[in-house]
PDB file of C-alpha atoms in Angstrom:
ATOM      1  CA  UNK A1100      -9.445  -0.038 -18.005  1.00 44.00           C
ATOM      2  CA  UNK A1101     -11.607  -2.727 -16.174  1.00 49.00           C
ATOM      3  CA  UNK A1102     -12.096  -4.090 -13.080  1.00 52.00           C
ATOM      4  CA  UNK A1103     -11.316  -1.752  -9.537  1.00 50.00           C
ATOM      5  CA  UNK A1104      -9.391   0.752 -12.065  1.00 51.00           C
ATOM      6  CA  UNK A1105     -12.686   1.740 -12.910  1.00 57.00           C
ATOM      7  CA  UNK A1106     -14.881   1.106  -9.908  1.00 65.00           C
ATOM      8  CA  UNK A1107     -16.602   3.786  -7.515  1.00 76.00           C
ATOM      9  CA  UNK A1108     -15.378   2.652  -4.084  1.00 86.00           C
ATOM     10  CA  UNK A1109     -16.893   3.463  -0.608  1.00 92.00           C
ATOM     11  CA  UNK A1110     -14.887   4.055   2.853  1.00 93.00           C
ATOM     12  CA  UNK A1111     -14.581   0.684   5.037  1.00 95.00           C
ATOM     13  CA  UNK A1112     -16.295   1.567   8.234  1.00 92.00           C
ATOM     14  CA  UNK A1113     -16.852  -0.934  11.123  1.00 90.00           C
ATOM     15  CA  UNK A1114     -16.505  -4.415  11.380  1.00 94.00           C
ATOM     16  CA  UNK A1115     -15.928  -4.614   7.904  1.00 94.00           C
ATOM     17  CA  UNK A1116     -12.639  -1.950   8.084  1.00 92.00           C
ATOM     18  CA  UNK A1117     -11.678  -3.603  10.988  1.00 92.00           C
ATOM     19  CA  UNK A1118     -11.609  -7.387   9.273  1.00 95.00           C
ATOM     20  CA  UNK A1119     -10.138  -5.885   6.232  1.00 95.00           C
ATOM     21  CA  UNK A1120      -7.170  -4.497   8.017  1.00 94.00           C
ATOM     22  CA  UNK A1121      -6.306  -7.552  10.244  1.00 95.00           C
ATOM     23  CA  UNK A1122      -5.789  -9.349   6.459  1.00 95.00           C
ATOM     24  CA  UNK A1123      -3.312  -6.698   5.709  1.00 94.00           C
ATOM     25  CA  UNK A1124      -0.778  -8.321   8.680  1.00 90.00           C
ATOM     26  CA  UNK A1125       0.003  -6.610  11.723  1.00 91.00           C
ATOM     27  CA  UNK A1126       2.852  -4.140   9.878  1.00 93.00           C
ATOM     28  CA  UNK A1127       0.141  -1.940   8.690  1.00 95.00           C
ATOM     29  CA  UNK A1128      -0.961   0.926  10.532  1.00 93.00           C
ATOM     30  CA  UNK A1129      -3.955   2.075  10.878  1.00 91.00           C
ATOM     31  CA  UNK A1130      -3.476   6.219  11.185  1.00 91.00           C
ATOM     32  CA  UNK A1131      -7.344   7.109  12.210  1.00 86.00           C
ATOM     33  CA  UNK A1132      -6.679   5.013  15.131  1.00 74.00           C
ATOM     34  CA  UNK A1133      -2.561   7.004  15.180  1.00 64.00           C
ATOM     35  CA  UNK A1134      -4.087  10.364  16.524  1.00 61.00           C
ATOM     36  CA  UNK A1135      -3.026  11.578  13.157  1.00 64.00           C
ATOM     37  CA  UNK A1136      -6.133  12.541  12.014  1.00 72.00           C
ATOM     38  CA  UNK A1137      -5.607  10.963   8.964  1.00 85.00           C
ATOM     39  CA  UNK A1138      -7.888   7.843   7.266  1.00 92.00           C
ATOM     40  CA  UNK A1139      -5.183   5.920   5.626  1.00 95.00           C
ATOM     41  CA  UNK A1140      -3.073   3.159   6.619  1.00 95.00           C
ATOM     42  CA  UNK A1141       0.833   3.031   6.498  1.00 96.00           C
ATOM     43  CA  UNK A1142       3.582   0.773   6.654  1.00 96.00           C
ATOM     44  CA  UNK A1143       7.574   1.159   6.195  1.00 97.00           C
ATOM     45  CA  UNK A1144       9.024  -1.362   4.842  1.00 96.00           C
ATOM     46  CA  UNK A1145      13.094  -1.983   5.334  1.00 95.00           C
ATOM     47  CA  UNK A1146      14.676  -3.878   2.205  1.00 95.00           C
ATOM     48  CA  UNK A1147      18.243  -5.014   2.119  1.00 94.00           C
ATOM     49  CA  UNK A1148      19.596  -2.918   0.152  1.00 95.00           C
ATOM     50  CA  UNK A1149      18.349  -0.151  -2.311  1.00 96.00           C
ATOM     51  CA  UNK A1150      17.712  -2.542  -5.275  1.00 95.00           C
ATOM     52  CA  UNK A1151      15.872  -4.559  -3.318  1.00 95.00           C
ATOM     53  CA  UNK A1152      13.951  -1.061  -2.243  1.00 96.00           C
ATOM     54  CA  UNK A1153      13.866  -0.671  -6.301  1.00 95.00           C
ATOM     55  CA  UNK A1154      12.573  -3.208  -7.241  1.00 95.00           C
ATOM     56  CA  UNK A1155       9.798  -3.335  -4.432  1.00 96.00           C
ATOM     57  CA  UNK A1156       8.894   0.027  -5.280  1.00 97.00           C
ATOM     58  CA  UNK A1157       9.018  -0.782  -9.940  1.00 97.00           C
ATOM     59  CA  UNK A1158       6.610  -3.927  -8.867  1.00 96.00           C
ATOM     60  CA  UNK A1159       4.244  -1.362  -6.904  1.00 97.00           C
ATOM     61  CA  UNK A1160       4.592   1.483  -9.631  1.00 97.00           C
ATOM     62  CA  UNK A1161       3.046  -1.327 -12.050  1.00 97.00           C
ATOM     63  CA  UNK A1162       0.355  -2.409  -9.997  1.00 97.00           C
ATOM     64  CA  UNK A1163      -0.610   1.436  -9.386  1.00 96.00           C
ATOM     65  CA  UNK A1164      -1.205   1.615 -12.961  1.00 96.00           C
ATOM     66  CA  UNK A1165      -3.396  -1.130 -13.144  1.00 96.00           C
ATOM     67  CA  UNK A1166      -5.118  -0.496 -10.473  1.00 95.00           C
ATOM     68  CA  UNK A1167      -5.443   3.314 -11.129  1.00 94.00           C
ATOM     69  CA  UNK A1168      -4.658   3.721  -7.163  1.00 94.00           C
ATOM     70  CA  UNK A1169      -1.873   5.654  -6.247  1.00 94.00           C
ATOM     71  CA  UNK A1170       0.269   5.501  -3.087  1.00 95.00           C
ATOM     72  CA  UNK A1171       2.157   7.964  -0.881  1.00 96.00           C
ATOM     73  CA  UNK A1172       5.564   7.150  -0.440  1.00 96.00           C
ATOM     74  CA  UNK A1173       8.767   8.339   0.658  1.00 97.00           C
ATOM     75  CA  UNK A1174      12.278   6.006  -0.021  1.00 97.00           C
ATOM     76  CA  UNK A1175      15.668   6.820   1.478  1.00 98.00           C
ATOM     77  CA  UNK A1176      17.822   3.559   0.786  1.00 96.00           C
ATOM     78  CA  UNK A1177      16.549   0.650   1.570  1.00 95.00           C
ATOM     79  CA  UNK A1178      13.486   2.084   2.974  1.00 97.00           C
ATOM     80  CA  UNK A1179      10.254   2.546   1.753  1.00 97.00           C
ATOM     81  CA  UNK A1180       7.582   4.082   3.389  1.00 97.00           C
ATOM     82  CA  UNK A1181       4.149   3.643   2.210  1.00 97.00           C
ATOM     83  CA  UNK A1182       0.705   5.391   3.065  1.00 96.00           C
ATOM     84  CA  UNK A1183      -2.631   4.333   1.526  1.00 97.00           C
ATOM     85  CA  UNK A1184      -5.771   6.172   1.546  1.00 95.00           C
ATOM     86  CA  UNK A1185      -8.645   6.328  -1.323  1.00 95.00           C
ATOM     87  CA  UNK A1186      -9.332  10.209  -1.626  1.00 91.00           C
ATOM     88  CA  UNK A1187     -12.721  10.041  -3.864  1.00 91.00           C
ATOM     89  CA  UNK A1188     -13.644   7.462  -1.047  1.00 92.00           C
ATOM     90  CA  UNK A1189     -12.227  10.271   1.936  1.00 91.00           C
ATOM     91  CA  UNK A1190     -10.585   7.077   3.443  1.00 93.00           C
ATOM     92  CA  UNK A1191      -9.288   3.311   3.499  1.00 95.00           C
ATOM     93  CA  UNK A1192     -10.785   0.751   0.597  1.00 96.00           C
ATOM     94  CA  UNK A1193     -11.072  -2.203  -0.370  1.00 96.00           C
ATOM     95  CA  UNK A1194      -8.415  -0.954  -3.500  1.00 96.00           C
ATOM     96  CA  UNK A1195      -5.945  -0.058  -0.454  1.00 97.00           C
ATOM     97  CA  UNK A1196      -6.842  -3.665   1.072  1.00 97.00           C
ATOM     98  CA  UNK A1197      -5.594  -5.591  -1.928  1.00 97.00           C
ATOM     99  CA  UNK A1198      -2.619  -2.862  -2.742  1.00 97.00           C
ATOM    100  CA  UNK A1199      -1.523  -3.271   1.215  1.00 97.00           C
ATOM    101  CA  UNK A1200      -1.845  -7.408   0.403  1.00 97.00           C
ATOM    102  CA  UNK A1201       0.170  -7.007  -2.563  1.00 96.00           C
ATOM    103  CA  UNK A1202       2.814  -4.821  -1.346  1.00 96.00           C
ATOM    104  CA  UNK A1203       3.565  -7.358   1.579  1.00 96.00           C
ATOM    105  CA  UNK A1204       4.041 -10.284  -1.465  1.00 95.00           C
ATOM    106  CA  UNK A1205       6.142  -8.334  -3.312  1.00 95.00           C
ATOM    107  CA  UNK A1206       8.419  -7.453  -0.249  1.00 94.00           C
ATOM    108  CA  UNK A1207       8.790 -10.526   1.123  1.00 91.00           C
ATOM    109  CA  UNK A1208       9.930 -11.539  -3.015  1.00 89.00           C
ATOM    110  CA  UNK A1209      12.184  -8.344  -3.325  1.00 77.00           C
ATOM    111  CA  UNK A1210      14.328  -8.921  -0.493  1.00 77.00           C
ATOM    112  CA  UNK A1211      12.287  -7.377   2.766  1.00 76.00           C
ATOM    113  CA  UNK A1212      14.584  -7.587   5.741  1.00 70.00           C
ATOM    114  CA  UNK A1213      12.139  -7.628   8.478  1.00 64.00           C
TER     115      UNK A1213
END
């Protein structure tokens, strides 16, 4: 495996997390900022119907895979709810940046009722 799959990746912090997460669209967010404690971004994501939920979710499995990043996530129906954190970073990446970019592409092709 190649590319980010294989990469060591650091925490964003600052201006840089900041930047990165505005890119992501205002759906994601940010739990450090939630009270929760937590340094991972999240996002729930309401499809039209469960195959549309399916699908969403087959698309994401794949990139996982590729990407060797996987997310937390939690599907009754047509809802999917998504959490992304890097734990060898012990917070958000730039590999949850592009998964959080991807994920909002393949929803809006898979049938995302906003």
């Amino acid at each position: 495996r190649r590319g980010l799959a294989r990469q060591r990746v650091a925490a964003l912090e600052g201006d840089a997390r900041a930047a990165a997460l505005a890119s992501t669209g205002k759906e994601w967010e940010d739990l450090s900022e939630a009270g929760g404690g937590k340094n991972a971004i999240k996002r729930t994501f309401n499809f039209i119907d469960f195959n549309a939920a399916w699908s969403f979710m087959s698309r994401s499995a794949l990139l996982s895979e590729k990407m060797n990043h996987h997310p937390e996530w939690f599907n009754v129906y047509s809802v999917v709810e998504v959490t992304l954190t890097t734990h060898e970073a012990k917070g958000v990446s730039e590999k949850d940046i592009i998964m959080a970019r991807q994920m909002n592409a393949f929803a809006r092709r898979d049938g995302y009722a906003e």
